[in-house]
mmCIF file of C-alpha atoms (C1' of nucleotides) in Angstrom:
data_model
loop_
_atom_site.group_PDB
_atom_site.id
_atom_site.type_symbol
_atom_site.label_atom_id
_atom_site.label_comp_id
_atom_site.label_asym_id
_atom_site.label_seq_id
_atom_site.Cartn_x
_atom_site.Cartn_y
_atom_site.Cartn_z
ATOM 1 C CA MET A 1 -78.888 26.344 -39.104
ATOM 2 C CA SER A 2 -78.753 29.094 -41.102
ATOM 3 C CA ALA A 3 -77.035 27.239 -43.704
ATOM 4 C CA ALA A 4 -79.483 28.953 -46.150
ATOM 5 C CA HIS A 5 -78.882 32.533 -45.187
ATOM 6 C CA ASP A 6 -75.346 32.066 -45.150
ATOM 7 C CA LEU A 7 -75.346 31.526 -49.034
ATOM 8 C CA LEU A 8 -77.532 34.161 -49.368
ATOM 9 C CA PHE A 9 -75.486 36.460 -47.739
ATOM 10 C CA ARG A 10 -72.075 35.885 -48.561
ATOM 11 C CA THR A 11 -73.442 35.712 -52.639
ATOM 12 C CA LEU A 12 -75.077 39.441 -52.186
ATOM 13 C CA ALA A 13 -71.900 40.542 -50.389
ATOM 14 C CA ASP A 14 -69.967 41.153 -53.069
ATOM 15 C CA PRO A 15 -70.674 44.463 -54.597
ATOM 16 C CA THR A 16 -70.113 43.211 -58.701
ATOM 17 C CA ARG A 17 -72.228 40.218 -58.065
ATOM 18 C CA ARG A 18 -74.985 41.896 -56.564
ATOM 19 C CA ALA A 19 -74.926 44.695 -59.215
ATOM 20 C CA ILE A 20 -75.500 42.162 -61.958
ATOM 21 C CA PHE A 21 -77.990 40.797 -59.762
ATOM 22 C CA GLU A 22 -79.574 43.962 -59.737
ATOM 23 C CA ARG A 23 -79.513 44.838 -63.243
ATOM 24 C CA LEU A 24 -81.412 41.405 -63.754
ATOM 25 C CA CYS A 25 -83.810 42.374 -61.359
ATOM 26 C CA ARG A 26 -84.387 45.405 -63.136
ATOM 27 C CA GLU A 27 -84.212 45.059 -66.950
ATOM 28 C CA GLY A 28 -85.019 41.257 -67.469
ATOM 29 C CA GLU A 29 -83.002 38.437 -69.104
ATOM 30 C CA GLN A 30 -79.696 39.538 -70.432
ATOM 31 C CA THR A 31 -76.882 37.710 -72.157
ATOM 32 C CA VAL A 32 -73.381 37.298 -70.765
ATOM 33 C CA GLY A 33 -71.887 39.825 -73.403
ATOM 34 C CA ALA A 34 -74.048 42.554 -72.330
ATOM 35 C CA LEU A 35 -73.715 41.692 -68.627
ATOM 36 C CA THR A 36 -70.330 42.283 -69.390
ATOM 37 C CA LEU A 37 -70.137 45.799 -71.286
ATOM 38 C CA ARG A 38 -71.347 47.565 -68.369
ATOM 39 C CA SER A 39 -69.979 45.575 -65.491
ATOM 40 C CA GLY A 40 -66.497 46.841 -65.421
ATOM 41 C CA VAL A 41 -64.438 43.407 -65.470
ATOM 42 C CA SER A 42 -63.717 41.039 -67.896
ATOM 43 C CA GLN A 43 -65.904 38.072 -69.108
ATOM 44 C CA PRO A 44 -64.650 35.185 -67.608
ATOM 45 C CA ALA A 45 -65.222 37.471 -63.938
ATOM 46 C CA VAL A 46 -68.629 38.114 -64.895
ATOM 47 C CA SER A 47 -69.283 34.126 -65.657
ATOM 48 C CA LYS A 48 -67.992 33.395 -62.432
ATOM 49 C CA HIS A 49 -70.074 35.796 -60.422
ATOM 50 C CA LEU A 50 -73.130 34.246 -62.589
ATOM 51 C CA GLY A 51 -72.553 30.745 -61.576
ATOM 52 C CA ALA A 52 -72.510 31.777 -58.021
ATOM 53 C CA LEU A 53 -75.772 33.553 -58.436
ATOM 54 C CA LYS A 54 -76.715 30.171 -59.762
ATOM 55 C CA GLN A 55 -75.233 28.176 -57.339
ATOM 56 C CA ALA A 56 -77.243 30.149 -54.455
ATOM 57 C CA GLY A 57 -80.562 30.225 -56.336
ATOM 58 C CA LEU A 58 -80.724 33.578 -57.459
ATOM 59 C CA VAL A 59 -80.417 33.141 -61.162
ATOM 60 C CA ARG A 60 -81.593 30.708 -64.142
ATOM 61 C CA ASP A 61 -79.741 30.191 -66.952
ATOM 62 C CA ARG A 62 -81.332 29.492 -70.713
ATOM 63 C CA HIS A 63 -79.263 28.550 -73.764
ATOM 64 C CA GLU A 64 -79.874 29.395 -76.803
ATOM 65 C CA GLY A 65 -77.116 28.636 -79.680
ATOM 66 C CA ARG A 66 -74.160 29.863 -78.594
ATOM 67 C CA GLN A 67 -75.208 32.707 -76.001
ATOM 68 C CA THR A 68 -76.661 32.184 -72.633
ATOM 69 C CA HIS A 69 -78.906 33.705 -71.468
ATOM 70 C CA TYR A 70 -79.437 34.543 -67.536
ATOM 71 C CA SER A 71 -82.451 35.719 -65.114
ATOM 72 C CA ALA A 72 -83.029 36.757 -62.088
ATOM 73 C CA GLN A 73 -85.002 34.454 -60.067
ATOM 74 C CA PRO A 74 -86.349 36.638 -56.941
ATOM 75 C CA GLY A 75 -88.446 34.014 -54.763
ATOM 76 C CA ALA A 76 -84.667 33.035 -53.965
ATOM 77 C CA LEU A 77 -84.686 36.361 -51.739
ATOM 78 C CA ASN A 78 -87.597 34.727 -49.636
ATOM 79 C CA PRO A 79 -85.328 34.001 -47.122
ATOM 80 C CA LEU A 80 -83.999 36.657 -46.824
ATOM 81 C CA ILE A 81 -86.970 38.369 -46.445
ATOM 82 C CA ASP A 82 -87.839 35.570 -43.645
ATOM 83 C CA TRP A 83 -84.594 36.150 -41.659
ATOM 84 C CA THR A 84 -84.878 40.244 -41.475
ATOM 85 C CA SER A 85 -88.834 40.264 -40.553
ATOM 86 C CA GLN A 86 -87.966 37.411 -38.252
ATOM 87 C CA MET A 87 -85.145 39.395 -36.470
ATOM 88 C CA ALA A 88 -87.324 42.592 -36.053
ATOM 89 C CA GLY A 89 -89.925 40.372 -34.740
ATOM 90 C CA PHE A 90 -87.781 39.557 -31.878
ATOM 91 C CA TRP A 91 -86.539 43.228 -31.134
ATOM 92 C CA GLN A 92 -90.513 44.051 -31.273
ATOM 93 C CA ASN A 93 -91.342 41.484 -28.970
ATOM 94 C CA ARG A 94 -89.218 42.222 -26.313
ATOM 95 C CA LEU A 95 -90.393 46.058 -26.932
ATOM 96 C CA ASP A 96 -94.009 44.546 -26.077
ATOM 97 C CA ALA A 97 -92.638 42.807 -23.239
ATOM 98 C CA LEU A 98 -91.091 46.102 -21.977
ATOM 99 C CA ASP A 99 -94.244 47.428 -22.479
ATOM 100 C CA GLU A 100 -96.573 45.279 -20.560
ATOM 101 C CA LEU A 101 -94.041 45.494 -17.630
ATOM 102 C CA LEU A 102 -94.171 49.091 -17.472
ATOM 103 C CA GLN A 103 -98.259 48.846 -17.772
ATOM 104 C CA ARG A 104 -98.171 46.157 -14.725
ATOM 105 C CA MET A 105 -95.884 48.587 -12.361
ATOM 106 C CA ASP A 106 -98.216 51.424 -13.091
ATOM 107 C CA GLN A 107 -100.980 49.225 -11.738
ATOM 108 C CA MET B 1 -75.407 53.858 -55.325
ATOM 109 C CA SER B 2 -75.657 51.362 -52.792
ATOM 110 C CA ALA B 3 -72.768 51.926 -50.392
ATOM 111 C CA ALA B 4 -75.211 51.420 -47.519
ATOM 112 C CA HIS B 5 -76.247 48.169 -48.568
ATOM 113 C CA ASP B 6 -72.601 47.193 -49.318
ATOM 114 C CA LEU B 7 -71.826 47.328 -45.729
ATOM 115 C CA LEU B 8 -74.928 45.452 -43.753
ATOM 116 C CA PHE B 9 -74.248 42.988 -46.648
ATOM 117 C CA ARG B 10 -70.392 42.553 -45.667
ATOM 118 C CA THR B 11 -71.205 42.558 -42.178
ATOM 119 C CA LEU B 12 -73.606 40.002 -42.166
ATOM 120 C CA ALA B 13 -72.038 37.577 -44.543
ATOM 121 C CA ASP B 14 -69.819 35.962 -42.224
ATOM 122 C CA PRO B 15 -71.696 33.163 -40.121
ATOM 123 C CA THR B 16 -69.811 34.075 -37.008
ATOM 124 C CA ARG B 17 -70.801 37.589 -36.453
ATOM 125 C CA ARG B 18 -74.077 37.064 -37.694
ATOM 126 C CA ALA B 19 -74.967 34.611 -35.149
ATOM 127 C CA ILE B 20 -73.533 37.293 -32.690
ATOM 128 C CA PHE B 21 -76.052 39.347 -34.115
ATOM 129 C CA GLU B 22 -78.911 36.459 -33.909
ATOM 130 C CA ARG B 23 -78.236 36.016 -30.726
ATOM 131 C CA LEU B 24 -78.906 39.916 -29.225
ATOM 132 C CA CYS B 25 -82.159 39.821 -31.220
ATOM 133 C CA ARG B 26 -83.138 36.722 -29.774
ATOM 134 C CA GLU B 27 -81.808 37.216 -26.265
ATOM 135 C CA GLY B 28 -81.799 41.189 -26.019
ATOM 136 C CA GLU B 29 -78.454 42.727 -24.404
ATOM 137 C CA GLN B 30 -75.346 40.702 -23.556
ATOM 138 C CA THR B 31 -71.441 41.623 -22.486
ATOM 139 C CA VAL B 32 -68.953 40.439 -24.453
ATOM 140 C CA GLY B 33 -68.175 37.792 -21.961
ATOM 141 C CA ALA B 34 -71.241 36.424 -22.731
ATOM 142 C CA LEU B 35 -71.355 36.266 -26.071
ATOM 143 C CA THR B 36 -67.699 34.420 -25.930
ATOM 144 C CA LEU B 37 -68.687 31.809 -24.284
ATOM 145 C CA ARG B 38 -71.273 30.272 -27.122
ATOM 146 C CA SER B 39 -69.616 31.533 -29.432
ATOM 147 C CA GLY B 40 -67.240 29.411 -30.494
ATOM 148 C CA VAL B 41 -63.973 31.769 -31.240
ATOM 149 C CA SER B 42 -61.519 33.770 -28.697
ATOM 150 C CA GLN B 43 -62.600 37.071 -26.843
ATOM 151 C CA PRO B 44 -60.630 39.714 -29.130
ATOM 152 C CA ALA B 45 -62.355 37.674 -32.486
ATOM 153 C CA VAL B 46 -66.114 38.952 -30.635
ATOM 154 C CA SER B 47 -64.864 42.229 -29.883
ATOM 155 C CA LYS B 48 -64.307 42.756 -33.969
ATOM 156 C CA HIS B 49 -66.761 41.150 -34.535
ATOM 157 C CA LEU B 50 -68.898 43.435 -32.263
ATOM 158 C CA GLY B 51 -66.725 46.196 -33.743
ATOM 159 C CA ALA B 52 -67.811 46.013 -37.337
ATOM 160 C CA LEU B 53 -71.479 45.323 -36.431
ATOM 161 C CA LYS B 54 -71.091 48.459 -34.858
ATOM 162 C CA GLN B 55 -70.068 49.981 -37.478
ATOM 163 C CA ALA B 56 -72.292 48.903 -39.629
ATOM 164 C CA GLY B 57 -75.390 50.467 -37.297
ATOM 165 C CA LEU B 58 -76.309 47.275 -36.319
ATOM 166 C CA VAL B 59 -75.429 47.548 -32.493
ATOM 167 C CA ARG B 60 -75.216 49.698 -29.397
ATOM 168 C CA ASP B 61 -72.573 49.160 -26.456
ATOM 169 C CA ARG B 62 -73.239 50.626 -23.256
ATOM 170 C CA HIS B 63 -70.496 50.709 -20.718
ATOM 171 C CA GLU B 64 -70.823 49.542 -17.320
ATOM 172 C CA GLY B 65 -68.150 49.278 -15.264
ATOM 173 C CA ARG B 66 -65.527 47.479 -16.485
ATOM 174 C CA GLN B 67 -67.855 45.287 -18.769
ATOM 175 C CA THR B 68 -69.405 46.541 -22.006
ATOM 176 C CA HIS B 69 -73.029 45.709 -22.589
ATOM 177 C CA TYR B 70 -74.397 45.200 -26.407
ATOM 178 C CA SER B 71 -77.460 45.262 -27.703
ATOM 179 C CA ALA B 72 -79.306 44.937 -31.393
ATOM 180 C CA GLN B 73 -80.440 47.952 -32.750
ATOM 181 C CA PRO B 74 -82.809 46.542 -35.798
ATOM 182 C CA GLY B 75 -83.694 49.567 -37.651
ATOM 183 C CA ALA B 76 -80.171 49.034 -39.159
ATOM 184 C CA LEU B 77 -81.960 46.128 -40.934
ATOM 185 C CA ASN B 78 -84.468 48.502 -43.295
ATOM 186 C CA PRO B 79 -82.463 49.508 -46.015
ATOM 187 C CA LEU B 80 -81.897 45.530 -46.443
ATOM 188 C CA ILE B 81 -85.893 45.007 -46.057
ATOM 189 C CA ASP B 82 -86.126 47.783 -48.773
ATOM 190 C CA TRP B 83 -83.537 46.683 -50.885
ATOM 191 C CA THR B 84 -85.407 43.239 -51.050
ATOM 192 C CA SER B 85 -88.477 44.111 -51.935
ATOM 193 C CA GLN B 86 -87.874 46.783 -54.341
ATOM 194 C CA MET B 87 -85.838 43.648 -55.876
ATOM 195 C CA ALA B 88 -88.904 41.616 -56.028
ATOM 196 C CA GLY B 89 -90.387 44.778 -56.682
ATOM 197 C CA PHE B 90 -89.271 44.909 -60.302
ATOM 198 C CA TRP B 91 -89.623 41.049 -60.618
ATOM 199 C CA GLN B 92 -93.390 41.354 -60.039
ATOM 200 C CA ASN B 93 -93.646 44.743 -62.576
ATOM 201 C CA ARG B 94 -92.284 42.625 -65.547
ATOM 202 C CA LEU B 95 -94.763 39.638 -64.387
ATOM 203 C CA ASP B 96 -97.691 42.822 -64.867
ATOM 204 C CA ALA B 97 -96.574 43.854 -68.147
ATOM 205 C CA LEU B 98 -96.082 40.202 -69.556
ATOM 206 C CA ASP B 99 -99.898 39.805 -67.962
ATOM 207 C CA GLU B 100 -101.050 43.109 -69.465
ATOM 208 C CA LEU B 101 -99.150 42.329 -72.994
ATOM 209 C CA LEU B 102 -100.814 38.544 -72.963
ATOM 210 C CA GLN B 103 -104.621 40.144 -72.242
ATOM 211 C CA ARG B 104 -104.069 42.636 -74.829
ATOM 212 C CA MET B 105 -103.215 39.860 -77.641
ATOM 213 C CA ASP B 106 -106.493 37.896 -76.299
ATOM 214 C CA GLN B 107 -108.249 40.677 -77.368
ATOM 215 C "C1'" DT C 1 -63.952 23.029 -93.874
ATOM 216 C "C1'" DT C 2 -62.400 27.074 -91.940
ATOM 217 C "C1'" DA C 3 -63.413 31.158 -89.504
ATOM 218 C "C1'" DA C 4 -65.015 34.281 -86.394
ATOM 219 C "C1'" DC C 5 -68.245 34.586 -82.112
ATOM 220 C "C1'" DT C 6 -69.823 33.619 -77.131
ATOM 221 C "C1'" DC C 7 -69.169 31.618 -73.732
ATOM 222 C "C1'" DA C 8 -67.568 28.659 -69.496
ATOM 223 C "C1'" DT C 9 -62.777 26.761 -67.075
ATOM 224 C "C1'" DA C 10 -58.539 26.256 -65.564
ATOM 225 C "C1'" DA C 11 -54.161 28.768 -63.605
ATOM 226 C "C1'" DC C 12 -52.428 31.814 -61.494
ATOM 227 C "C1'" DC C 13 -51.848 36.516 -58.403
ATOM 228 C "C1'" DG C 14 -52.488 39.618 -54.248
ATOM 229 C "C1'" DC C 15 -55.413 41.340 -51.053
ATOM 230 C "C1'" DG C 16 -58.731 41.638 -48.004
ATOM 231 C "C1'" DG C 17 -60.343 39.804 -43.683
ATOM 232 C "C1'" DG C 18 -61.285 36.414 -39.873
ATOM 233 C "C1'" DG C 19 -58.642 33.998 -36.969
ATOM 234 C "C1'" DT C 20 -55.175 33.361 -33.213
ATOM 235 C "C1'" DT C 21 -51.860 34.846 -29.223
ATOM 236 C "C1'" DA C 22 -50.160 39.087 -26.672
ATOM 237 C "C1'" DT C 23 -50.639 42.940 -24.206
ATOM 238 C "C1'" DG C 24 -52.071 46.989 -21.910
ATOM 239 C "C1'" DG C 25 -55.981 50.317 -19.670
ATOM 240 C "C1'" DG C 26 -59.750 50.721 -17.106
ATOM 241 C "C1'" DT C 27 -62.546 48.769 -12.931
ATOM 242 C "C1'" DA C 28 -63.885 46.281 -8.591
ATOM 243 C "C1'" DA C 29 -61.873 43.429 -5.303
ATOM 244 C "C1'" DG C 30 -58.862 42.505 -1.218
ATOM 245 C "C1'" DC D 1 -51.411 49.487 -3.135
ATOM 246 C "C1'" DT D 2 -52.093 44.919 -5.059
ATOM 247 C "C1'" DT D 3 -54.493 41.841 -7.811
ATOM 248 C "C1'" DA D 4 -57.939 39.916 -10.367
ATOM 249 C "C1'" DC D 5 -61.040 40.669 -14.191
ATOM 250 C "C1'" DC D 6 -63.397 42.352 -18.460
ATOM 251 C "C1'" DC D 7 -62.216 44.733 -22.817
ATOM 252 C "C1'" DA D 8 -60.348 46.276 -26.697
ATOM 253 C "C1'" DT D 9 -56.295 47.001 -29.410
ATOM 254 C "C1'" DA D 10 -51.959 45.253 -31.494
ATOM 255 C "C1'" DA D 11 -49.168 42.667 -34.181
ATOM 256 C "C1'" DC D 12 -49.373 38.548 -36.877
ATOM 257 C "C1'" DC D 13 -50.793 34.254 -39.914
ATOM 258 C "C1'" DC D 14 -52.897 32.136 -43.153
ATOM 259 C "C1'" DC D 15 -56.626 30.953 -46.284
ATOM 260 C "C1'" DG D 16 -60.269 32.351 -49.428
ATOM 261 C "C1'" DC D 17 -61.948 34.776 -52.973
ATOM 262 C "C1'" DG D 18 -62.395 38.049 -57.298
ATOM 263 C "C1'" DG D 19 -59.300 39.287 -60.356
ATOM 264 C "C1'" DT D 20 -56.929 38.586 -64.512
ATOM 265 C "C1'" DT D 21 -55.132 36.053 -69.060
ATOM 266 C "C1'" DA D 22 -54.859 31.878 -72.030
ATOM 267 C "C1'" DT D 23 -57.425 28.646 -73.629
ATOM 268 C "C1'" DG D 24 -60.685 25.137 -75.429
ATOM 269 C "C1'" DA D 25 -66.011 23.395 -76.543
ATOM 270 C "C1'" DG D 26 -69.919 24.872 -79.045
ATOM 271 C "C1'" DT D 27 -72.365 27.431 -82.586
ATOM 272 C "C1'" DT D 28 -73.037 30.421 -86.893
ATOM 273 C "C1'" DA D 29 -71.549 32.169 -90.788
ATOM 274 C "C1'" DA D 30 -68.396 32.447 -94.904
#
DNA sequence: TTAACTCATAACCGCGGGGTTATGGGTAAG
DNA sequence: CTTACCCATAACCCCGCGGTTATGAGTTAA
């Protein structure tokens, strides 16, 4: 089954949520407040997105006093990379098979 | 902006639709009827999914008589591959910077 | 202790989208 | 010509989900 892919794709499908993940990848660890500032949505919305990202294994949270720091966990993208390269691989295999077939016909 | 990524992620987020795309990648060109058989949903649903995949550039359609053949266009996955490797790259850069910092502190 | 700040959760709302059935256009078959 | 088949579109339904405001738990500051 592709249950792992499913969660990853669905989590990254939302633009706001993906933008938050991008910021964490580009700029490193951020507090909820900092993420909320340039997110364009309310703080509860950001918290919910962070919860979804965490459930998908894309981010980690670290509690420090009264603020929570989130950081990206890009290793979680590996299933995505595997899936895409696998799809591209199937495609390439069929191209190779076609090449071979054509070469046999030439002989 | 990440408008291209957005369409790709949203299109691949649905399990049924992604399964159709996977079948086209694995088994090559298929008619709508053939795809409908093992899809678990009705024929109109499959047609709508194929329309979405086509709009995202993930599939091509070829009309032959009264049936339509669809085939995967895996080159459309390149933006996805680029995005994921870019995210992983940011992460790696920060790790490298941390390494460098630690080595300077050792001196 | 009281007050202020940060974040998470609850409760609610509106809309987008994936599902269905019904229908029609286009093509092959009788 | 009539019938049967394949697919796309229309019209509709419903549920999930991303957004909001309101509130509370936990922590620092006065």
